[in-house]
Amino acid sequence: MTSMKKRRCDDGSEKPAAALNLSTAEVQELISREVQSALEQSDKMMKALMERIQEVDNEPRYDARIRKLEAHVRKVKRRGDAVFADIRKRGILEAGQEQVQVNIVHEIIFNYNLFT
């Protein structure tokens, strides 16, 4: 039996070793281009970040919004307390008619404008 070895065909897909040899000046030029490209990309990212920081600085402060929401919650609570005081005053909580209770509660809530 004879063994047959397959030979590798050189179809041009491999680059010759001589083509990979670059001069020092060419290497420096390639490095310089890459560094310049990286610096430009870094500058773009920095500008975008600075613009976003300015946008955040121009947004209304959250503490003022929180105080407004707290005031609104106190107002709604006060109205709710008034509704329940009125319910107790009318004696609805002791009554046995559930549907009448629901209708009266809806009427009281509407009258106090609880959800406005």
XYZ file of C-alpha atoms in Angstrom:
116
model
C 0.000 0.000 0.000
C 1.248 3.327 -0.883
C 0.377 6.299 1.144
C -0.630 9.378 -0.674
C -0.002 12.714 0.871
C -2.110 15.626 -0.098
C -0.182 18.639 -1.034
C -1.318 22.031 0.058
C -2.333 24.203 -2.825
C -1.258 27.769 -2.669
C -4.335 29.574 -3.965
C -3.206 33.037 -2.963
C -5.216 33.189 0.249
C -2.095 33.398 2.346
C -0.008 36.534 2.246
C 3.647 36.113 1.639
C 5.853 36.789 4.625
C 7.608 39.593 2.755
C 4.401 41.635 2.545
C 4.088 41.726 6.350
C 7.400 43.472 6.771
C 6.695 47.157 7.321
C 9.183 49.904 7.768
C 9.465 51.737 11.060
C 7.960 54.847 9.505
C 4.938 52.881 8.271
C 4.417 51.337 11.703
C 4.657 54.753 13.331
C 2.145 56.146 10.821
C -0.319 53.308 11.533
C 0.048 53.804 15.279
C -0.392 57.545 14.877
C -3.620 57.030 12.909
C -5.005 54.623 15.491
C -4.162 56.973 18.357
C -5.768 59.898 16.511
C -8.884 57.831 15.846
C -9.103 56.789 19.498
C -8.699 60.411 20.633
C -11.459 61.587 18.292
C -13.784 58.871 19.549
C -12.956 59.788 23.150
C -13.664 63.472 22.404
C -17.052 62.589 20.893
C -17.962 60.527 23.933
C -16.848 63.328 26.266
C -18.946 65.907 24.371
C -22.001 63.649 24.529
C -21.468 63.126 28.244
C -21.086 66.864 28.893
C -24.282 67.575 26.924
C -26.161 65.005 29.000
C -24.830 66.540 32.228
C -26.090 69.959 31.096
C -29.509 68.470 30.301
C -29.683 66.941 33.769
C -28.616 70.227 35.371
C -31.395 72.048 33.511
C -34.088 69.596 34.620
C -36.263 70.685 37.556
C -35.017 69.589 40.914
C -36.584 66.448 42.276
C -36.855 67.775 45.830
C -39.278 70.501 44.667
C -41.367 67.897 42.858
C -41.389 65.693 45.941
C -42.581 68.601 48.121
C -45.416 69.292 45.664
C -46.421 65.629 45.672
C -46.331 65.541 49.469
C -48.570 68.635 49.602
C -50.975 66.978 47.169
C -51.041 63.806 49.274
C -51.790 65.874 52.395
C -54.623 67.628 50.533
C -56.134 64.329 49.364
C -55.757 62.871 52.866
C -57.463 65.907 54.371
C -60.336 65.524 51.909
C -60.552 61.809 52.631
C -60.642 62.500 56.375
C -63.466 64.973 55.770
C -65.346 62.346 53.747
C -65.036 59.770 56.527
C -66.031 62.349 59.155
C -69.120 63.145 57.097
C -69.855 59.422 56.742
C -69.596 58.964 60.510
C -71.749 62.020 61.086
C -74.475 60.668 58.802
C -74.301 57.301 60.510
C -73.653 55.419 57.276
C -71.136 53.044 58.822
C -73.760 51.610 61.165
C -76.496 51.276 58.539
C -77.246 47.840 57.133
C -77.992 48.800 53.538
C -74.788 48.223 51.543
C -75.887 49.631 48.175
C -77.197 52.799 49.817
C -73.874 53.127 51.610
C -71.927 52.803 48.368
C -74.108 55.377 46.608
C -73.804 57.848 49.470
C -70.023 57.379 49.646
C -69.749 58.030 45.899
C -71.896 61.136 46.302
C -69.752 62.408 49.173
C -66.532 61.775 47.275
C -67.931 63.575 44.250
C -69.022 66.513 46.421
C -65.578 66.835 47.970
C -63.856 66.558 44.578
C -61.481 63.986 45.969
C -59.883 63.131 42.638
C -59.308 66.643 41.248
